[in-house]
mmCIF file of C-alpha atoms in Angstrom:
data_model
loop_
_atom_site.group_PDB
_atom_site.id
_atom_site.type_symbol
_atom_site.label_atom_id
_atom_site.label_comp_id
_atom_site.label_asym_id
_atom_site.label_seq_id
_atom_site.Cartn_x
_atom_site.Cartn_y
_atom_site.Cartn_z
ATOM 1 C CA MET A 1 -112.829 -145.553 -137.820
ATOM 2 C CA MET A 2 -115.333 -143.057 -135.978
ATOM 3 C CA ILE A 3 -114.017 -140.700 -133.164
ATOM 4 C CA ARG A 4 -116.279 -139.335 -131.132
ATOM 5 C CA ASN A 5 -116.275 -135.211 -131.425
ATOM 6 C CA PRO A 6 -113.681 -134.004 -127.949
ATOM 7 C CA LEU A 7 -114.924 -130.942 -127.598
ATOM 8 C CA GLN A 8 -117.952 -132.011 -125.945
ATOM 9 C CA ARG A 9 -115.922 -133.382 -123.385
ATOM 10 C CA ASN A 10 -112.792 -134.112 -121.881
ATOM 11 C CA ASN A 11 -112.844 -137.762 -121.116
ATOM 12 C CA ASN A 12 -111.709 -138.797 -125.100
ATOM 13 C CA ILE A 13 -108.629 -137.504 -123.511
ATOM 14 C CA ALA A 14 -106.261 -139.382 -121.568
ATOM 15 C CA ILE A 15 -102.361 -139.046 -120.765
ATOM 16 C CA LEU A 16 -100.068 -141.936 -120.922
ATOM 17 C CA LEU A 17 -96.932 -142.055 -118.027
ATOM 18 C CA THR A 18 -94.603 -144.343 -119.003
ATOM 19 C CA GLY A 19 -92.863 -145.589 -115.984
ATOM 20 C CA THR A 20 -89.481 -148.084 -115.030
ATOM 21 C CA ILE A 21 -88.454 -147.755 -111.337
ATOM 22 C CA THR A 22 -86.048 -150.888 -111.415
ATOM 23 C CA PRO A 23 -83.994 -150.301 -114.732
ATOM 24 C CA ASN A 24 -82.018 -153.326 -113.807
ATOM 25 C CA GLY A 25 -78.508 -152.960 -115.664
ATOM 26 C CA MET A 26 -80.924 -151.342 -118.509
ATOM 27 C CA GLY A 27 -78.201 -150.118 -121.589
ATOM 28 C CA ASN A 28 -78.253 -146.354 -122.123
ATOM 29 C CA THR A 29 -79.521 -145.630 -119.060
ATOM 30 C CA VAL A 30 -77.452 -143.569 -116.839
ATOM 31 C CA LEU A 31 -80.029 -143.241 -113.988
ATOM 32 C CA GLN A 32 -80.976 -146.553 -112.411
ATOM 33 C CA ASN A 33 -81.166 -145.617 -108.413
ATOM 34 C CA SER A 34 -84.740 -146.933 -108.077
ATOM 35 C CA ILE A 35 -85.357 -145.273 -105.144
ATOM 36 C CA LEU A 36 -85.068 -141.600 -106.773
ATOM 37 C CA ARG A 37 -86.836 -143.287 -110.113
ATOM 38 C CA GLU A 38 -89.913 -144.362 -107.347
ATOM 39 C CA LYS A 39 -90.069 -140.451 -106.040
ATOM 40 C CA GLN A 40 -89.375 -138.808 -109.676
ATOM 41 C CA TYR A 41 -92.230 -141.059 -110.604
ATOM 42 C CA ILE A 42 -94.969 -140.061 -107.744
ATOM 43 C CA ASP A 43 -94.041 -136.860 -108.331
ATOM 44 C CA ALA A 44 -95.257 -136.414 -111.414
ATOM 45 C CA ILE A 45 -98.254 -138.311 -110.987
ATOM 46 C CA GLU A 46 -98.906 -135.963 -108.612
ATOM 47 C CA TYR A 47 -98.691 -133.414 -110.400
ATOM 48 C CA TYR A 48 -100.473 -134.276 -113.110
ATOM 49 C CA LEU A 49 -103.079 -135.267 -110.344
ATOM 50 C CA ASN A 50 -102.930 -131.465 -108.976
ATOM 51 C CA GLY A 51 -102.926 -129.459 -112.521
ATOM 52 C CA THR A 52 -105.254 -131.260 -114.686
ATOM 53 C CA ASP A 53 -108.746 -132.476 -114.562
ATOM 54 C CA LEU A 54 -107.621 -135.441 -117.083
ATOM 55 C CA LYS A 55 -107.514 -139.582 -116.806
ATOM 56 C CA ILE A 56 -103.952 -140.680 -116.181
ATOM 57 C CA VAL A 57 -102.174 -143.923 -116.479
ATOM 58 C CA PHE A 58 -99.898 -144.482 -114.916
ATOM 59 C CA CYS A 59 -97.842 -148.334 -116.407
ATOM 60 C CA GLU A 60 -95.035 -149.835 -115.145
ATOM 61 C CA ASN A 61 -92.977 -152.838 -116.780
ATOM 62 C CA SER A 62 -90.784 -153.706 -113.185
ATOM 63 C CA GLU A 63 -93.725 -155.215 -110.860
ATOM 64 C CA LYS A 64 -93.470 -152.388 -108.897
ATOM 65 C CA ASN A 65 -97.127 -150.750 -107.479
ATOM 66 C CA ILE A 66 -97.008 -147.197 -105.832
ATOM 67 C CA PHE A 67 -100.568 -146.255 -106.272
ATOM 68 C CA HIS A 68 -100.888 -146.286 -102.490
ATOM 69 C CA LYS A 69 -98.005 -143.830 -101.701
ATOM 70 C CA ILE A 70 -99.284 -141.248 -103.653
ATOM 71 C CA ASN A 71 -100.947 -138.510 -102.109
ATOM 72 C CA SER A 72 -103.368 -137.473 -103.438
ATOM 73 C CA GLU A 73 -107.200 -137.007 -103.314
ATOM 74 C CA LYS A 74 -108.331 -137.732 -106.834
ATOM 75 C CA LYS A 75 -106.176 -140.471 -107.036
ATOM 76 C CA THR A 76 -109.473 -143.303 -106.884
ATOM 77 C CA THR A 77 -111.211 -141.755 -109.809
ATOM 78 C CA GLN A 78 -108.551 -139.866 -111.397
ATOM 79 C CA LEU A 79 -105.339 -142.601 -111.664
ATOM 80 C CA GLU A 80 -104.918 -146.040 -113.311
ATOM 81 C CA CYS A 81 -101.932 -147.536 -111.601
ATOM 82 C CA ILE A 82 -100.852 -151.123 -114.150
ATOM 83 C CA ILE A 83 -98.386 -153.371 -113.553
ATOM 84 C CA PHE A 84 -96.446 -155.715 -115.528
ATOM 85 C CA ASP A 85 -93.581 -158.523 -116.088
ATOM 86 C CA GLY A 86 -91.895 -156.676 -119.550
ATOM 87 C CA ASN A 87 -88.118 -155.584 -118.086
ATOM 88 C CA ASN A 88 -86.489 -158.682 -118.906
ATOM 89 C CA TYR A 89 -85.942 -158.023 -123.138
ATOM 90 C CA ASP A 90 -82.434 -157.794 -124.161
ATOM 91 C CA LYS A 91 -81.103 -154.668 -122.518
ATOM 92 C CA ASN A 92 -79.086 -154.186 -125.626
ATOM 93 C CA ARG A 93 -81.338 -152.685 -127.558
ATOM 94 C CA GLY A 94 -82.506 -149.854 -125.019
ATOM 95 C CA LYS A 95 -84.866 -148.338 -123.492
ATOM 96 C CA GLY A 96 -87.108 -147.513 -127.023
ATOM 97 C CA TYR A 97 -87.790 -151.236 -127.488
ATOM 98 C CA GLY A 98 -89.722 -151.425 -123.009
ATOM 99 C CA GLU A 99 -91.018 -147.413 -124.099
ATOM 100 C CA ALA A 100 -93.034 -149.104 -126.489
ATOM 101 C CA ALA A 101 -93.698 -152.449 -125.136
ATOM 102 C CA ILE A 102 -95.133 -150.513 -122.387
ATOM 103 C CA ILE A 103 -97.104 -148.163 -124.750
ATOM 104 C CA LYS A 104 -99.119 -151.777 -125.958
ATOM 105 C CA TYR A 105 -99.696 -153.011 -122.645
ATOM 106 C CA ALA A 106 -101.347 -149.957 -121.388
ATOM 107 C CA LEU A 107 -103.584 -149.066 -124.971
ATOM 108 C CA GLU A 108 -103.895 -153.079 -124.252
ATOM 109 C CA ASN A 109 -105.384 -153.686 -120.771
ATOM 110 C CA SER A 110 -106.196 -149.789 -119.466
ATOM 111 C CA GLU A 111 -110.088 -149.869 -118.422
ATOM 112 C CA PHE A 112 -109.615 -145.520 -118.494
ATOM 113 C CA LEU A 113 -107.888 -145.871 -122.076
ATOM 114 C CA LYS A 114 -110.770 -148.116 -123.986
ATOM 115 C CA SER A 115 -113.088 -144.111 -123.324
ATOM 116 C CA ALA A 116 -109.605 -142.485 -124.779
ATOM 117 C CA ASP A 117 -109.332 -141.086 -128.626
ATOM 118 C CA TYR A 118 -106.414 -138.971 -127.326
ATOM 119 C CA LEU A 119 -103.699 -139.502 -125.433
ATOM 120 C CA PHE A 120 -100.729 -137.251 -123.906
ATOM 121 C CA LYS A 121 -98.252 -139.927 -123.775
ATOM 122 C CA ILE A 122 -94.981 -138.540 -121.594
ATOM 123 C CA THR A 123 -92.178 -140.122 -119.929
ATOM 124 C CA GLY A 124 -93.174 -140.658 -116.236
ATOM 125 C CA ARG A 125 -90.875 -138.770 -114.072
ATOM 126 C CA VAL A 126 -90.960 -135.817 -115.692
ATOM 127 C CA LYS A 127 -93.125 -132.744 -115.382
ATOM 128 C CA ILE A 128 -93.880 -131.119 -118.106
ATOM 129 C CA LYS A 129 -94.541 -127.284 -116.894
ATOM 130 C CA ASN A 130 -96.801 -126.331 -119.894
ATOM 131 C CA ILE A 131 -98.879 -129.296 -119.660
ATOM 132 C CA LYS A 132 -102.421 -127.129 -119.010
ATOM 133 C CA LYS A 133 -101.660 -124.245 -121.814
ATOM 134 C CA LEU A 134 -100.992 -127.420 -124.315
ATOM 135 C CA ILE A 135 -104.639 -129.564 -122.710
ATOM 136 C CA LYS A 136 -105.947 -125.516 -124.054
ATOM 137 C CA LYS A 137 -103.870 -125.537 -127.417
ATOM 138 C CA LYS A 138 -106.475 -128.038 -128.493
ATOM 139 C CA ILE A 139 -104.488 -130.467 -130.819
ATOM 140 C CA TYR A 140 -107.741 -132.597 -130.974
ATOM 141 C CA ARG A 141 -109.128 -130.208 -133.319
ATOM 142 C CA TYR A 142 -108.760 -132.932 -135.945
ATOM 143 C CA GLN A 143 -109.067 -136.389 -136.355
ATOM 144 C CA ASN A 144 -105.951 -137.506 -137.570
ATOM 145 C CA VAL A 145 -103.423 -136.085 -135.491
ATOM 146 C CA ILE A 146 -100.071 -135.924 -133.151
ATOM 147 C CA GLY A 147 -98.945 -132.834 -131.625
ATOM 148 C CA ILE A 148 -95.095 -133.162 -131.246
ATOM 149 C CA GLU A 149 -92.021 -131.663 -131.674
ATOM 150 C CA CYS A 150 -89.408 -132.487 -134.555
ATOM 151 C CA TRP A 151 -85.862 -132.731 -133.267
ATOM 152 C CA GLY A 152 -84.357 -131.816 -136.636
ATOM 153 C CA TYR A 153 -83.440 -134.754 -139.184
ATOM 154 C CA ASN A 154 -84.641 -137.563 -138.386
ATOM 155 C CA TRP A 155 -86.005 -137.174 -135.125
ATOM 156 C CA MET A 156 -89.272 -136.567 -132.855
ATOM 157 C CA HIS A 157 -89.294 -135.704 -129.220
ATOM 158 C CA SER A 158 -90.819 -138.519 -127.849
ATOM 159 C CA VAL A 159 -90.714 -137.695 -124.246
ATOM 160 C CA CYS A 160 -93.965 -135.147 -124.342
ATOM 161 C CA PHE A 161 -96.551 -135.960 -127.675
ATOM 162 C CA PHE A 162 -99.933 -135.957 -128.571
ATOM 163 C CA CYS A 163 -101.603 -138.533 -130.470
ATOM 164 C CA CYS A 164 -104.365 -140.284 -132.100
ATOM 165 C CA LYS A 165 -105.040 -143.537 -128.980
ATOM 166 C CA ASP A 166 -105.590 -145.748 -132.158
ATOM 167 C CA TRP A 167 -102.296 -144.614 -134.379
ATOM 168 C CA LEU A 168 -99.659 -145.011 -131.876
ATOM 169 C CA TYR A 169 -101.196 -148.689 -131.067
ATOM 170 C CA ALA A 170 -100.047 -149.116 -134.731
ATOM 171 C CA THR A 171 -96.605 -147.324 -134.864
ATOM 172 C CA VAL A 172 -95.591 -149.487 -131.590
ATOM 173 C CA SER A 173 -97.037 -152.847 -132.344
ATOM 174 C CA ILE A 174 -95.236 -153.104 -136.453
ATOM 175 C CA TYR A 175 -91.989 -151.435 -135.410
ATOM 176 C CA ARG A 176 -90.818 -152.290 -132.159
ATOM 177 C CA PRO A 177 -89.537 -155.510 -133.470
ATOM 178 C CA ARG A 178 -86.645 -152.719 -135.191
ATOM 179 C CA LEU A 179 -86.239 -150.966 -131.651
ATOM 180 C CA TYR A 180 -83.007 -150.767 -130.985
ATOM 181 C CA ASP A 181 -81.590 -147.849 -129.556
ATOM 182 C CA ASP A 182 -78.099 -147.305 -130.715
ATOM 183 C CA THR A 183 -79.372 -147.680 -134.495
ATOM 184 C CA PHE A 184 -83.547 -147.117 -134.974
ATOM 185 C CA CYS A 185 -84.265 -145.394 -131.272
ATOM 186 C CA PHE A 186 -88.262 -144.709 -129.827
ATOM 187 C CA GLN A 187 -87.666 -140.925 -131.727
ATOM 188 C CA THR A 188 -86.370 -142.026 -134.890
ATOM 189 C CA MET A 189 -89.587 -144.938 -135.124
ATOM 190 C CA LEU A 190 -92.038 -141.257 -134.414
ATOM 191 C CA TYR A 191 -90.644 -139.609 -137.269
ATOM 192 C CA ASN A 192 -90.874 -142.606 -139.974
ATOM 193 C CA ALA A 193 -94.607 -143.632 -138.854
ATOM 194 C CA VAL A 194 -95.667 -139.918 -139.053
ATOM 195 C CA LEU A 195 -93.482 -140.087 -142.522
ATOM 196 C CA ARG A 196 -95.190 -142.518 -143.302
ATOM 197 C CA THR A 197 -98.926 -142.400 -142.639
ATOM 198 C CA LYS A 198 -101.177 -140.966 -144.923
ATOM 199 C CA GLY A 199 -102.988 -137.943 -143.891
ATOM 200 C CA ILE A 200 -102.000 -137.369 -140.357
ATOM 201 C CA ASN A 201 -101.718 -134.058 -139.286
ATOM 202 C CA ILE A 202 -98.627 -133.137 -137.475
ATOM 203 C CA VAL A 203 -99.509 -129.529 -134.851
ATOM 204 C CA SER A 204 -96.227 -128.556 -133.430
ATOM 205 C CA ILE A 205 -96.370 -128.443 -129.401
ATOM 206 C CA HIS A 206 -92.740 -126.850 -127.469
ATOM 207 C CA PRO A 207 -93.278 -128.886 -124.474
ATOM 208 C CA TYR A 208 -90.965 -127.553 -121.187
ATOM 209 C CA ILE A 209 -89.686 -130.379 -118.994
ATOM 210 C CA ASP A 210 -89.105 -130.614 -115.041
ATOM 211 C CA GLY A 211 -86.632 -133.508 -114.268
ATOM 212 C CA ILE A 212 -84.129 -135.576 -114.493
ATOM 213 C CA SER A 213 -82.617 -137.553 -118.062
ATOM 214 C CA GLY A 214 -82.439 -141.381 -117.011
ATOM 215 C CA LYS A 215 -79.924 -141.501 -120.452
ATOM 216 C CA THR A 216 -77.239 -138.515 -119.209
ATOM 217 C CA GLY A 217 -78.685 -138.553 -115.364
ATOM 218 C CA LYS A 218 -78.737 -134.728 -115.812
ATOM 219 C CA PRO A 219 -81.615 -132.713 -115.666
ATOM 220 C CA TYR A 220 -83.208 -131.650 -119.450
ATOM 221 C CA VAL A 221 -82.169 -128.409 -120.942
ATOM 222 C CA ASN A 222 -84.813 -126.316 -122.816
ATOM 223 C CA ASN A 223 -82.874 -124.674 -125.183
ATOM 224 C CA HIS A 224 -84.530 -121.133 -126.167
ATOM 225 C CA ILE A 225 -87.923 -121.371 -128.322
ATOM 226 C CA PHE A 226 -86.299 -119.907 -131.260
ATOM 227 C CA GLN A 227 -83.340 -122.567 -131.641
ATOM 228 C CA ARG A 228 -86.148 -125.254 -130.759
ATOM 229 C CA LYS A 229 -88.320 -123.444 -133.832
ATOM 230 C CA PHE A 230 -85.734 -123.869 -136.434
ATOM 231 C CA ASP A 231 -84.701 -127.726 -135.598
ATOM 232 C CA ASN A 232 -89.029 -127.935 -135.110
ATOM 233 C CA TYR A 233 -88.713 -126.955 -138.979
ATOM 234 C CA THR A 234 -85.827 -128.433 -140.282
ATOM 235 C CA GLY A 235 -87.711 -131.362 -139.366
ATOM 236 C CA LEU A 236 -91.084 -130.481 -141.016
ATOM 237 C CA LYS A 237 -89.833 -129.603 -144.146
ATOM 238 C CA SER A 238 -88.300 -132.633 -145.421
ATOM 239 C CA ILE A 239 -91.423 -134.895 -144.043
ATOM 240 C CA TYR A 240 -93.822 -132.299 -146.337
ATOM 241 C CA TYR A 241 -91.137 -132.604 -148.605
ATOM 242 C CA VAL A 242 -90.794 -136.491 -148.888
ATOM 243 C CA ARG A 243 -94.799 -136.418 -148.548
ATOM 244 C CA ASN A 244 -95.097 -133.949 -151.828
ATOM 245 C CA GLU A 245 -97.298 -131.778 -149.442
ATOM 246 C CA LYS A 246 -95.450 -128.444 -151.719
ATOM 247 C CA LEU A 247 -98.088 -125.685 -149.805
ATOM 248 C CA LYS A 248 -97.182 -127.230 -146.607
ATOM 249 C CA PHE A 249 -93.196 -127.353 -146.951
ATOM 250 C CA THR A 250 -93.078 -123.657 -148.546
ATOM 251 C CA TYR A 251 -94.927 -122.360 -144.789
ATOM 252 C CA SER A 252 -92.054 -124.967 -143.014
ATOM 253 C CA TYR A 253 -89.316 -123.746 -145.852
ATOM 254 C CA ILE A 254 -89.954 -120.117 -145.416
ATOM 255 C CA SER A 255 -90.128 -120.859 -141.179
ATOM 256 C CA TRP A 256 -87.316 -122.606 -140.960
ATOM 257 C CA LEU A 257 -85.568 -119.479 -142.648
ATOM 258 C CA PHE A 258 -86.533 -117.288 -140.609
ATOM 259 C CA TYR A 259 -85.958 -119.017 -137.717
ATOM 260 C CA ARG A 260 -82.358 -119.562 -138.782
ATOM 261 C CA LEU A 261 -82.018 -115.751 -139.127
ATOM 262 C CA LEU A 262 -82.679 -115.020 -135.437
ATOM 263 C CA VAL A 263 -80.803 -118.133 -134.624
ATOM 264 C CA LYS A 264 -77.762 -116.454 -136.024
ATOM 265 C CA MET A 265 -78.978 -112.930 -134.291
ATOM 266 C CA PHE A 266 -79.766 -113.605 -130.986
ATOM 267 C CA LEU A 267 -78.458 -116.658 -130.162
ATOM 268 C CA MET A 268 -74.546 -116.715 -131.507
#
């Protein structure tokens, strides 16, 4: 597979915002108020339109079109809204199953994403306050890459991550039938996919989230950077151990020891 060099221009990178305005009884979802959810999606979309120059795709699975409600002149050239009827599955499976379906539908139907090689997948109701910094990080210096944060063993941050478009499509296509929030959730899917993808490069990112968790109905908590790095290296060293990448495992293990010490000294 040939991937164009994204250093040449930013239109090889896009932002994919996933959305469900009307959860309709979705399992493991406290935030059910569709009016509040719609407002959060509008605010977030306008935030990314005004704060970045990337193409933005908002894909919504309860057939609610909010394009006309977006207050930004940039929406005509920078925003694509896709809606479809994708929220009529067994709600006991949880929102991760629907999230995977949204991603798959967007990748199959978006005009913007056809010309993208890489994307930021972001939960559509939240604002990533350091999104400009993450874009400048140039995670795409690798062709086969994921920019993500581990939350300890067997769990990866799913609110915001960066990856190759084709890798994400393959991942949701393969793993979606297994998704149940209580047994094999979306975050565990990401961990397993990274663990089993030969040659994928992992770049650590630490997104700072401003928003309300749909699962709890409470604001997201951004832990202290020492704690986040400790949790991140906890997951990374386990991945590199299983993949038998000895040099990366050694570096991750030393980093894990270092941040464990800092957490004990300053956060306990």
